[in-house]
PDB file of C-alpha atoms in Angstrom:
ATOM      1  CA  UNK A   1     157.969  33.441 100.493  1.00  0.00           C
ATOM      2  CA  UNK A   2     156.168  32.975 103.786  1.00  0.00           C
ATOM      3  CA  UNK A   3     155.317  36.686 104.007  1.00  0.00           C
ATOM      4  CA  UNK A   4     151.660  37.560 103.431  1.00  0.00           C
ATOM      5  CA  UNK A   5     150.657  41.195 102.912  1.00  0.00           C
ATOM      6  CA  UNK A   6     147.113  42.459 103.286  1.00  0.00           C
ATOM      7  CA  UNK A   7     144.921  45.224 104.654  1.00  0.00           C
ATOM      8  CA  UNK A   8     142.509  45.725 107.523  1.00  0.00           C
ATOM      9  CA  UNK A   9     139.145  45.360 105.786  1.00  0.00           C
ATOM     10  CA  UNK A  10     138.236  45.482 102.120  1.00  0.00           C
ATOM     11  CA  UNK A  11     134.924  47.366 102.497  1.00  0.00           C
ATOM     12  CA  UNK A  12     135.758  50.668 104.212  1.00  0.00           C
ATOM     13  CA  UNK A  13     133.483  53.484 103.066  1.00  0.00           C
ATOM     14  CA  UNK A  14     136.383  55.738 102.144  1.00  0.00           C
ATOM     15  CA  UNK A  15     138.024  52.929 100.126  1.00  0.00           C
ATOM     16  CA  UNK A  16     134.886  52.354  98.085  1.00  0.00           C
ATOM     17  CA  UNK A  17     134.214  56.070  97.714  1.00  0.00           C
ATOM     18  CA  UNK A  18     137.705  56.926  96.454  1.00  0.00           C
ATOM     19  CA  UNK A  19     137.318  54.740  93.366  1.00  0.00           C
ATOM     20  CA  UNK A  20     141.031  54.013  93.248  1.00  0.00           C
ATOM     21  CA  UNK A  21     141.202  50.309  94.027  1.00  0.00           C
ATOM     22  CA  UNK A  22     138.174  48.450  92.700  1.00  0.00           C
ATOM     23  CA  UNK A  23     137.604  48.332  88.943  1.00  0.00           C
ATOM     24  CA  UNK A  24     134.620  50.114  87.474  1.00  0.00           C
ATOM     25  CA  UNK A  25     131.497  48.019  87.917  1.00  0.00           C
ATOM     26  CA  UNK A  26     132.910  46.023  90.841  1.00  0.00           C
ATOM     27  CA  UNK A  27     130.178  47.018  93.276  1.00  0.00           C
ATOM     28  CA  UNK A  28     128.755  43.853  94.857  1.00  0.00           C
ATOM     29  CA  UNK A  29     129.967  42.305  98.113  1.00  0.00           C
ATOM     30  CA  UNK A  30     130.952  39.158  96.237  1.00  0.00           C
ATOM     31  CA  UNK A  31     132.701  41.029  93.442  1.00  0.00           C
ATOM     32  CA  UNK A  32     134.742  43.173  95.805  1.00  0.00           C
ATOM     33  CA  UNK A  33     135.978  40.246  97.883  1.00  0.00           C
ATOM     34  CA  UNK A  34     136.840  38.202  94.799  1.00  0.00           C
ATOM     35  CA  UNK A  35     138.765  41.131  93.337  1.00  0.00           C
ATOM     36  CA  UNK A  36     140.549  41.877  96.620  1.00  0.00           C
ATOM     37  CA  UNK A  37     141.575  38.214  96.911  1.00  0.00           C
ATOM     38  CA  UNK A  38     143.054  38.389  93.403  1.00  0.00           C
ATOM     39  CA  UNK A  39     145.386  41.175  94.595  1.00  0.00           C
ATOM     40  CA  UNK A  40     146.315  40.070  98.134  1.00  0.00           C
ATOM     41  CA  UNK A  41     146.798  36.686  99.858  1.00  0.00           C
ATOM     42  CA  UNK A  42     145.106  37.673 103.148  1.00  0.00           C
ATOM     43  CA  UNK A  43     142.798  40.165 104.821  1.00  0.00           C
ATOM     44  CA  UNK A  44     141.873  41.232 108.323  1.00  0.00           C
ATOM     45  CA  UNK A  45     138.142  41.298 109.062  1.00  0.00           C
ATOM     46  CA  UNK A  46     137.413  44.426 111.097  1.00  0.00           C
ATOM     47  CA  UNK A  47     133.604  44.274 110.970  1.00  0.00           C
ATOM     48  CA  UNK A  48     133.703  41.479 113.576  1.00  0.00           C
ATOM     49  CA  UNK A  49     135.017  44.034 116.088  1.00  0.00           C
ATOM     50  CA  UNK A  50     131.983  46.281 115.693  1.00  0.00           C
ATOM     51  CA  UNK A  51     129.316  43.539 115.668  1.00  0.00           C
ATOM     52  CA  UNK A  52     129.198  39.797 116.184  1.00  0.00           C
ATOM     53  CA  UNK A  53     129.819  38.046 112.843  1.00  0.00           C
ATOM     54  CA  UNK A  54     127.421  35.463 111.435  1.00  0.00           C
ATOM     55  CA  UNK A  55     128.359  31.898 110.372  1.00  0.00           C
ATOM     56  CA  UNK A  56     126.438  32.341 107.102  1.00  0.00           C
ATOM     57  CA  UNK A  57     128.612  35.308 106.151  1.00  0.00           C
ATOM     58  CA  UNK A  58     131.809  33.441 107.035  1.00  0.00           C
ATOM     59  CA  UNK A  59     130.719  30.607 104.752  1.00  0.00           C
ATOM     60  CA  UNK A  60     130.371  33.082 101.888  1.00  0.00           C
ATOM     61  CA  UNK A  61     133.885  34.382 102.561  1.00  0.00           C
ATOM     62  CA  UNK A  62     135.179  30.823 102.240  1.00  0.00           C
ATOM     63  CA  UNK A  63     133.357  30.295  98.949  1.00  0.00           C
ATOM     64  CA  UNK A  64     134.459  33.599  97.421  1.00  0.00           C
ATOM     65  CA  UNK A  65     138.202  33.317  97.998  1.00  0.00           C
ATOM     66  CA  UNK A  66     140.938  31.023  96.608  1.00  0.00           C
ATOM     67  CA  UNK A  67     141.871  27.919  98.638  1.00  0.00           C
ATOM     68  CA  UNK A  68     145.136  29.423  99.900  1.00  0.00           C
ATOM     69  CA  UNK A  69     143.615  32.786 100.901  1.00  0.00           C
ATOM     70  CA  UNK A  70     143.432  33.380 104.691  1.00  0.00           C
ATOM     71  CA  UNK A  71     141.578  35.646 107.099  1.00  0.00           C
ATOM     72  CA  UNK A  72     142.395  37.216 110.425  1.00  0.00           C
ATOM     73  CA  UNK A  73     139.281  37.977 112.473  1.00  0.00           C
ATOM     74  CA  UNK A  74     139.245  40.825 114.971  1.00  0.00           C
ATOM     75  CA  UNK A  75     137.666  39.789 118.258  1.00  0.00           C
ATOM     76  CA  UNK A  76     134.299  41.324 119.086  1.00  0.00           C
ATOM     77  CA  UNK A  77     134.816  44.539 121.010  1.00  0.00           C
ATOM     78  CA  UNK A  78     133.184  43.492 124.291  1.00  0.00           C
ATOM     79  CA  UNK A  79     135.793  40.708 124.639  1.00  0.00           C
ATOM     80  CA  UNK A  80     138.637  43.218 124.405  1.00  0.00           C
ATOM     81  CA  UNK A  81     137.107  45.393 127.167  1.00  0.00           C
ATOM     82  CA  UNK A  82     135.923  48.143 124.805  1.00  0.00           C
ATOM     83  CA  UNK A  83     132.676  49.953 125.462  1.00  0.00           C
ATOM     84  CA  UNK A  84     129.858  48.216 123.576  1.00  0.00           C
ATOM     85  CA  UNK A  85     126.398  49.466 122.722  1.00  0.00           C
ATOM     86  CA  UNK A  86     123.558  47.021 123.502  1.00  0.00           C
ATOM     87  CA  UNK A  87     122.224  47.791 120.013  1.00  0.00           C
ATOM     88  CA  UNK A  88     125.002  45.713 118.381  1.00  0.00           C
ATOM     89  CA  UNK A  89     124.244  42.604 120.443  1.00  0.00           C
ATOM     90  CA  UNK A  90     121.914  39.854 119.286  1.00  0.00           C
ATOM     91  CA  UNK A  91     118.341  40.860 120.067  1.00  0.00           C
ATOM     92  CA  UNK A  92     117.764  38.053 122.564  1.00  0.00           C
ATOM     93  CA  UNK A  93     120.993  38.900 124.415  1.00  0.00           C
ATOM     94  CA  UNK A  94     120.048  42.576 124.650  1.00  0.00           C
ATOM     95  CA  UNK A  95     116.587  41.620 125.912  1.00  0.00           C
ATOM     96  CA  UNK A  96     118.040  39.245 128.496  1.00  0.00           C
ATOM     97  CA  UNK A  97     120.260  42.027 129.785  1.00  0.00           C
ATOM     98  CA  UNK A  98     117.374  44.526 129.805  1.00  0.00           C
ATOM     99  CA  UNK A  99     120.067  47.030 128.902  1.00  0.00           C
ATOM    100  CA  UNK A 100     119.465  50.723 128.323  1.00  0.00           C
ATOM    101  CA  UNK A 101     120.345  51.313 124.625  1.00  0.00           C
ATOM    102  CA  UNK A 102     121.784  54.683 125.551  1.00  0.00           C
ATOM    103  CA  UNK A 103     124.311  53.215 128.016  1.00  0.00           C
ATOM    104  CA  UNK A 104     127.474  51.389 127.075  1.00  0.00           C
ATOM    105  CA  UNK A 105     128.214  47.902 128.345  1.00  0.00           C
ATOM    106  CA  UNK A 106     131.565  46.499 129.419  1.00  0.00           C
ATOM    107  CA  UNK A 107     132.692  42.894 129.747  1.00  0.00           C
ATOM    108  CA  UNK A 108     132.913  43.188 133.520  1.00  0.00           C
ATOM    109  CA  UNK A 109     129.202  44.119 133.655  1.00  0.00           C
ATOM    110  CA  UNK A 110     128.000  40.912 131.985  1.00  0.00           C
ATOM    111  CA  UNK A 111     126.527  38.026 134.006  1.00  0.00           C
ATOM    112  CA  UNK A 112     128.538  34.784 133.653  1.00  0.00           C
ATOM    113  CA  UNK A 113     125.845  33.048 131.590  1.00  0.00           C
ATOM    114  CA  UNK A 114     125.761  35.929 129.074  1.00  0.00           C
ATOM    115  CA  UNK A 115     129.550  35.879 128.787  1.00  0.00           C
ATOM    116  CA  UNK A 116     129.451  32.144 128.096  1.00  0.00           C
ATOM    117  CA  UNK A 117     126.812  32.552 125.414  1.00  0.00           C
ATOM    118  CA  UNK A 118     128.625  35.412 123.652  1.00  0.00           C
ATOM    119  CA  UNK A 119     131.834  33.382 123.495  1.00  0.00           C
ATOM    120  CA  UNK A 120     129.902  30.384 122.184  1.00  0.00           C
ATOM    121  CA  UNK A 121     128.307  32.446 119.424  1.00  0.00           C
ATOM    122  CA  UNK A 122     131.589  34.056 118.412  1.00  0.00           C
ATOM    123  CA  UNK A 123     133.316  30.677 118.119  1.00  0.00           C
ATOM    124  CA  UNK A 124     130.327  29.388 116.130  1.00  0.00           C
ATOM    125  CA  UNK A 125     130.551  32.398 113.836  1.00  0.00           C
ATOM    126  CA  UNK A 126     134.203  31.835 112.887  1.00  0.00           C
ATOM    127  CA  UNK A 127     133.854  28.044 112.631  1.00  0.00           C
ATOM    128  CA  UNK A 128     133.380  28.001 108.811  1.00  0.00           C
ATOM    129  CA  UNK A 129     136.741  29.751 108.392  1.00  0.00           C
ATOM    130  CA  UNK A 130     138.476  27.490 110.891  1.00  0.00           C
ATOM    131  CA  UNK A 131     137.070  24.283 109.376  1.00  0.00           C
ATOM    132  CA  UNK A 132     138.162  25.366 105.891  1.00  0.00           C
ATOM    133  CA  UNK A 133     141.716  26.134 107.042  1.00  0.00           C
ATOM    134  CA  UNK A 134     141.267  29.820 106.183  1.00  0.00           C
ATOM    135  CA  UNK A 135     141.373  31.233 109.711  1.00  0.00           C
ATOM    136  CA  UNK A 136     144.951  32.330 110.337  1.00  0.00           C
ATOM    137  CA  UNK A 137     144.372  34.171 113.613  1.00  0.00           C
ATOM    138  CA  UNK A 138     141.798  35.750 115.883  1.00  0.00           C
ATOM    139  CA  UNK A 139     143.152  39.204 116.681  1.00  0.00           C
ATOM    140  CA  UNK A 140     142.629  40.679 120.149  1.00  0.00           C
ATOM    141  CA  UNK A 141     143.313  44.421 120.146  1.00  0.00           C
ATOM    142  CA  UNK A 142     142.783  45.277 123.787  1.00  0.00           C
ATOM    143  CA  UNK A 143     141.360  48.592 124.916  1.00  0.00           C
ATOM    144  CA  UNK A 144     143.778  51.314 126.079  1.00  0.00           C
ATOM    145  CA  UNK A 145     142.512  50.895 129.643  1.00  0.00           C
ATOM    146  CA  UNK A 146     143.587  47.241 129.796  1.00  0.00           C
ATOM    147  CA  UNK A 147     146.796  47.723 131.774  1.00  0.00           C
ATOM    148  CA  UNK A 148     149.697  45.517 132.767  1.00  0.00           C
ATOM    149  CA  UNK A 149     148.244  44.807 136.196  1.00  0.00           C
ATOM    150  CA  UNK A 150     146.469  41.914 137.899  1.00  0.00           C
ATOM    151  CA  UNK A 151     143.050  42.489 136.236  1.00  0.00           C
ATOM    152  CA  UNK A 152     144.652  43.041 132.822  1.00  0.00           C
ATOM    153  CA  UNK A 153     146.788  39.909 133.023  1.00  0.00           C
ATOM    154  CA  UNK A 154     143.804  37.861 134.185  1.00  0.00           C
ATOM    155  CA  UNK A 155     141.668  39.118 131.302  1.00  0.00           C
ATOM    156  CA  UNK A 156     144.290  38.220 128.691  1.00  0.00           C
ATOM    157  CA  UNK A 157     144.526  34.718 130.141  1.00  0.00           C
ATOM    158  CA  UNK A 158     140.747  34.359 130.125  1.00  0.00           C
ATOM    159  CA  UNK A 159     140.504  35.334 126.441  1.00  0.00           C
ATOM    160  CA  UNK A 160     143.129  32.749 125.503  1.00  0.00           C
ATOM    161  CA  UNK A 161     141.377  30.069 127.554  1.00  0.00           C
ATOM    162  CA  UNK A 162     137.989  30.920 126.019  1.00  0.00           C
ATOM    163  CA  UNK A 163     139.415  30.578 122.498  1.00  0.00           C
ATOM    164  CA  UNK A 164     141.231  27.286 123.111  1.00  0.00           C
ATOM    165  CA  UNK A 165     141.913  25.522 119.830  1.00  0.00           C
ATOM    166  CA  UNK A 166     142.262  28.781 117.874  1.00  0.00           C
ATOM    167  CA  UNK A 167     145.419  30.715 117.133  1.00  0.00           C
ATOM    168  CA  UNK A 168     145.344  34.159 118.724  1.00  0.00           C
ATOM    169  CA  UNK A 169     147.286  37.347 118.124  1.00  0.00           C
ATOM    170  CA  UNK A 170     147.442  40.067 120.756  1.00  0.00           C
ATOM    171  CA  UNK A 171     147.865  43.817 120.384  1.00  0.00           C
ATOM    172  CA  UNK A 172     148.078  46.057 123.423  1.00  0.00           C
ATOM    173  CA  UNK A 173     147.137  49.712 123.445  1.00  0.00           C
ATOM    174  CA  UNK A 174     148.643  50.876 126.719  1.00  0.00           C
ATOM    175  CA  UNK A 175     152.299  51.758 127.226  1.00  0.00           C
ATOM    176  CA  UNK A 176     152.520  49.834 130.512  1.00  0.00           C
ATOM    177  CA  UNK A 177     152.756  46.492 128.685  1.00  0.00           C
ATOM    178  CA  UNK A 178     156.084  47.358 127.088  1.00  0.00           C
ATOM    179  CA  UNK A 179     157.565  49.703 129.642  1.00  0.00           C
ATOM    180  CA  UNK A 180     161.145  49.035 130.679  1.00  0.00           C
ATOM    181  CA  UNK A 181     159.770  47.299 133.770  1.00  0.00           C
ATOM    182  CA  UNK A 182     157.288  44.997 132.019  1.00  0.00           C
ATOM    183  CA  UNK A 183     158.418  44.381 128.419  1.00  0.00           C
ATOM    184  CA  UNK A 184     160.192  41.095 129.085  1.00  0.00           C
ATOM    185  CA  UNK A 185     157.430  39.699 131.287  1.00  0.00           C
ATOM    186  CA  UNK A 186     154.807  40.655 128.672  1.00  0.00           C
ATOM    187  CA  UNK A 187     156.666  38.783 125.928  1.00  0.00           C
ATOM    188  CA  UNK A 188     157.212  35.848 128.293  1.00  0.00           C
ATOM    189  CA  UNK A 189     153.473  35.722 129.007  1.00  0.00           C
ATOM    190  CA  UNK A 190     152.620  35.619 125.297  1.00  0.00           C
ATOM    191  CA  UNK A 191     155.171  32.841 124.729  1.00  0.00           C
ATOM    192  CA  UNK A 192     153.734  30.879 127.653  1.00  0.00           C
ATOM    193  CA  UNK A 193     150.219  31.243 126.205  1.00  0.00           C
ATOM    194  CA  UNK A 194     151.372  30.411 122.672  1.00  0.00           C
ATOM    195  CA  UNK A 195     149.896  33.521 121.099  1.00  0.00           C
ATOM    196  CA  UNK A 196     151.371  35.936 118.564  1.00  0.00           C
ATOM    197  CA  UNK A 197     152.794  39.262 119.675  1.00  0.00           C
ATOM    198  CA  UNK A 198     151.786  41.987 117.228  1.00  0.00           C
ATOM    199  CA  UNK A 199     154.596  44.295 116.148  1.00  0.00           C
ATOM    200  CA  UNK A 200     153.028  47.744 115.874  1.00  0.00           C
ATOM    201  CA  UNK A 201     154.120  50.556 113.581  1.00  0.00           C
ATOM    202  CA  UNK A 202     152.347  53.684 114.757  1.00  0.00           C
ATOM    203  CA  UNK A 203     152.676  57.084 116.455  1.00  0.00           C
ATOM    204  CA  UNK A 204     154.891  57.101 119.528  1.00  0.00           C
ATOM    205  CA  UNK A 205     154.916  58.953 122.831  1.00  0.00           C
ATOM    206  CA  UNK A 206     151.276  58.506 123.854  1.00  0.00           C
ATOM    207  CA  UNK A 207     149.807  56.523 126.755  1.00  0.00           C
ATOM    208  CA  UNK A 208     147.959  54.389 124.191  1.00  0.00           C
ATOM    209  CA  UNK A 209     150.873  53.726 121.869  1.00  0.00           C
ATOM    210  CA  UNK A 210     153.447  50.952 122.115  1.00  0.00           C
ATOM    211  CA  UNK A 211     156.930  50.615 120.617  1.00  0.00           C
ATOM    212  CA  UNK A 212     157.674  48.385 117.644  1.00  0.00           C
ATOM    213  CA  UNK A 213     159.260  45.361 119.321  1.00  0.00           C
ATOM    214  CA  UNK A 214     160.392  42.946 116.608  1.00  0.00           C
ATOM    215  CA  UNK A 215     159.979  39.818 118.699  1.00  0.00           C
ATOM    216  CA  UNK A 216     158.522  36.354 118.063  1.00  0.00           C
ATOM    217  CA  UNK A 217     156.307  34.722 120.679  1.00  0.00           C
ATOM    218  CA  UNK A 218     154.853  31.912 118.530  1.00  0.00           C
ATOM    219  CA  UNK A 219     156.714  29.862 115.922  1.00  0.00           C
ATOM    220  CA  UNK A 220     153.473  29.642 113.926  1.00  0.00           C
ATOM    221  CA  UNK A 221     152.891  33.302 113.115  1.00  0.00           C
ATOM    222  CA  UNK A 222     154.389  36.776 113.356  1.00  0.00           C
ATOM    223  CA  UNK A 223     152.399  39.927 112.590  1.00  0.00           C
ATOM    224  CA  UNK A 224     153.377  43.485 111.749  1.00  0.00           C
ATOM    225  CA  UNK A 225     150.403  45.843 111.885  1.00  0.00           C
ATOM    226  CA  UNK A 226     150.851  49.320 110.418  1.00  0.00           C
ATOM    227  CA  UNK A 227     148.622  52.113 111.688  1.00  0.00           C
ATOM    228  CA  UNK A 228     150.416  54.974 109.957  1.00  0.00           C
ATOM    229  CA  UNK A 229     152.481  57.604 111.705  1.00  0.00           C
ATOM    230  CA  UNK A 230     150.041  60.500 111.944  1.00  0.00           C
ATOM    231  CA  UNK A 231     150.665  61.897 115.416  1.00  0.00           C
ATOM    232  CA  UNK A 232     148.206  64.778 114.906  1.00  0.00           C
ATOM    233  CA  UNK A 233     145.186  62.496 114.478  1.00  0.00           C
ATOM    234  CA  UNK A 234     146.144  59.615 116.807  1.00  0.00           C
ATOM    235  CA  UNK A 235     144.221  60.998 119.784  1.00  0.00           C
ATOM    236  CA  UNK A 236     142.400  63.904 118.157  1.00  0.00           C
ATOM    237  CA  UNK A 237     138.896  64.668 119.412  1.00  0.00           C
ATOM    238  CA  UNK A 238     135.760  64.757 117.314  1.00  0.00           C
ATOM    239  CA  UNK A 239     136.727  62.339 114.537  1.00  0.00           C
ATOM    240  CA  UNK A 240     133.794  60.291 113.280  1.00  0.00           C
ATOM    241  CA  UNK A 241     135.631  57.658 111.238  1.00  0.00           C
ATOM    242  CA  UNK A 242     138.745  55.542 111.712  1.00  0.00           C
ATOM    243  CA  UNK A 243     139.873  56.615 108.245  1.00  0.00           C
ATOM    244  CA  UNK A 244     140.498  60.076 109.714  1.00  0.00           C
ATOM    245  CA  UNK A 245     142.572  58.763 112.608  1.00  0.00           C
ATOM    246  CA  UNK A 246     144.669  56.430 110.452  1.00  0.00           C
ATOM    247  CA  UNK A 247     145.112  58.871 107.588  1.00  0.00           C
ATOM    248  CA  UNK A 248     148.707  58.241 106.545  1.00  0.00           C
ATOM    249  CA  UNK A 249     150.297  57.407 103.224  1.00  0.00           C
ATOM    250  CA  UNK A 250     153.607  55.571 103.711  1.00  0.00           C
ATOM    251  CA  UNK A 251     156.408  56.798 101.464  1.00  0.00           C
ATOM    252  CA  UNK A 252     158.201  54.125  99.445  1.00  0.00           C
ATOM    253  CA  UNK A 253     161.371  54.863 101.402  1.00  0.00           C
ATOM    254  CA  UNK A 254     159.574  54.226 104.707  1.00  0.00           C
ATOM    255  CA  UNK A 255     158.334  50.866 103.454  1.00  0.00           C
ATOM    256  CA  UNK A 256     161.754  49.961 102.077  1.00  0.00           C
ATOM    257  CA  UNK A 257     163.260  50.674 105.500  1.00  0.00           C
ATOM    258  CA  UNK A 258     160.920  48.087 107.039  1.00  0.00           C
ATOM    259  CA  UNK A 259     161.762  45.250 104.653  1.00  0.00           C
ATOM    260  CA  UNK A 260     164.981  44.033 106.384  1.00  0.00           C
ATOM    261  CA  UNK A 261     163.136  43.683 109.716  1.00  0.00           C
ATOM    262  CA  UNK A 262     160.208  41.938 108.028  1.00  0.00           C
ATOM    263  CA  UNK A 263     162.481  39.445 106.267  1.00  0.00           C
ATOM    264  CA  UNK A 264     164.426  38.759 109.457  1.00  0.00           C
ATOM    265  CA  UNK A 265     161.279  38.112 111.492  1.00  0.00           C
ATOM    266  CA  UNK A 266     159.880  35.888 108.736  1.00  0.00           C
ATOM    267  CA  UNK A 267     162.901  33.574 109.071  1.00  0.00           C
ATOM    268  CA  UNK A 268     161.824  32.703 112.616  1.00  0.00           C
ATOM    269  CA  UNK A 269     158.213  31.656 111.940  1.00  0.00           C
ATOM    270  CA  UNK A 270     156.165  29.490 109.610  1.00  0.00           C
ATOM    271  CA  UNK A 271     154.191  32.499 108.397  1.00  0.00           C
ATOM    272  CA  UNK A 272     154.652  36.277 108.587  1.00  0.00           C
ATOM    273  CA  UNK A 273     151.818  38.733 108.022  1.00  0.00           C
ATOM    274  CA  UNK A 274     152.018  42.447 107.281  1.00  0.00           C
ATOM    275  CA  UNK A 275     148.680  44.231 107.702  1.00  0.00           C
ATOM    276  CA  UNK A 276     148.057  47.837 106.681  1.00  0.00           C
ATOM    277  CA  UNK A 277     145.512  49.555 108.933  1.00  0.00           C
ATOM    278  CA  UNK A 278     145.958  53.003 107.374  1.00  0.00           C
ATOM    279  CA  UNK A 279     142.563  53.170 105.754  1.00  0.00           C
ATOM    280  CA  UNK A 280     141.898  56.594 104.311  1.00  0.00           C
ATOM    281  CA  UNK A 281     140.832  55.921 100.738  1.00  0.00           C
ATOM    282  CA  UNK A 282     143.073  53.318  99.122  1.00  0.00           C
ATOM    283  CA  UNK A 283     146.208  54.147 101.130  1.00  0.00           C
ATOM    284  CA  UNK A 284     146.481  50.675 102.668  1.00  0.00           C
ATOM    285  CA  UNK A 285     145.950  48.879  99.369  1.00  0.00           C
ATOM    286  CA  UNK A 286     148.479  51.027  97.500  1.00  0.00           C
ATOM    287  CA  UNK A 287     151.043  50.765 100.287  1.00  0.00           C
ATOM    288  CA  UNK A 288     150.492  47.003 100.503  1.00  0.00           C
ATOM    289  CA  UNK A 289     151.081  46.537  96.787  1.00  0.00           C
ATOM    290  CA  UNK A 290     154.234  48.653  97.004  1.00  0.00           C
ATOM    291  CA  UNK A 291     155.540  46.574  99.902  1.00  0.00           C
ATOM    292  CA  UNK A 292     154.909  43.348  97.991  1.00  0.00           C
ATOM    293  CA  UNK A 293     156.965  44.682  95.090  1.00  0.00           C
ATOM    294  CA  UNK A 294     159.764  45.687  97.451  1.00  0.00           C
ATOM    295  CA  UNK A 295     159.792  42.283  99.135  1.00  0.00           C
ATOM    296  CA  UNK A 296     159.891  40.539  95.764  1.00  0.00           C
ATOM    297  CA  UNK A 297     163.019  42.401  94.689  1.00  0.00           C
TER     298      UNK A 297
END
């Protein structure tokens, strides 16, 4: 089968704390990744969204996983137009910006030379995965304020150009991209750029939610990303951890209902990925293992 199932991260605090996935005594970074890779064929690295990854860490990921195991890397948050604290930047970059640690930075605020250097360092950081053949995609989950308008379209194109030579997947978080007016042009743009459209399973009816459009925009890769269906927590205020927002345990019947669409999409691409981003405790891991059993039937 060309369908790979995995989860978003393997080191979430709530996953480790719940004690339901990792065997007793599996407490080191190396041990956890090796065990995870014995259960799933892929994983999405979410830590790279919060802080720039390091090449040395990527090399360890290569060494600690089987040859056929693959990674998706989430793009660093400043590239996707999210607010970014200067404290998560490299020290020399933060000093060059003379940024106030208490104020958030945005991509549009950065001088051109700083933008160039951040892109260079990100590409350098993921190079060990790319050179080993383990980098399946770099995932760009754009901020909810990146709209289907001239600045938004230009920013998507810039990200693709900056990452030339890498396969990209794109996930939008504003309804304008897949409105009745813009859905076809959005998919056409992704096909033109050769990047993967991310099919999203998540709460509906919000300005920052998009419909599940089961469409292929790259023959190389299709992605279904599952955020859960918890409408009460999707935009709730005061939550301190993503595990609260994405707290949803898919019922077996809900997963079974998705399998025909997954199989159909997989026929149209070389590789299909299903990524569980519901990350309260071991929900994603349990749901992923259930889906793999359902797909194997």
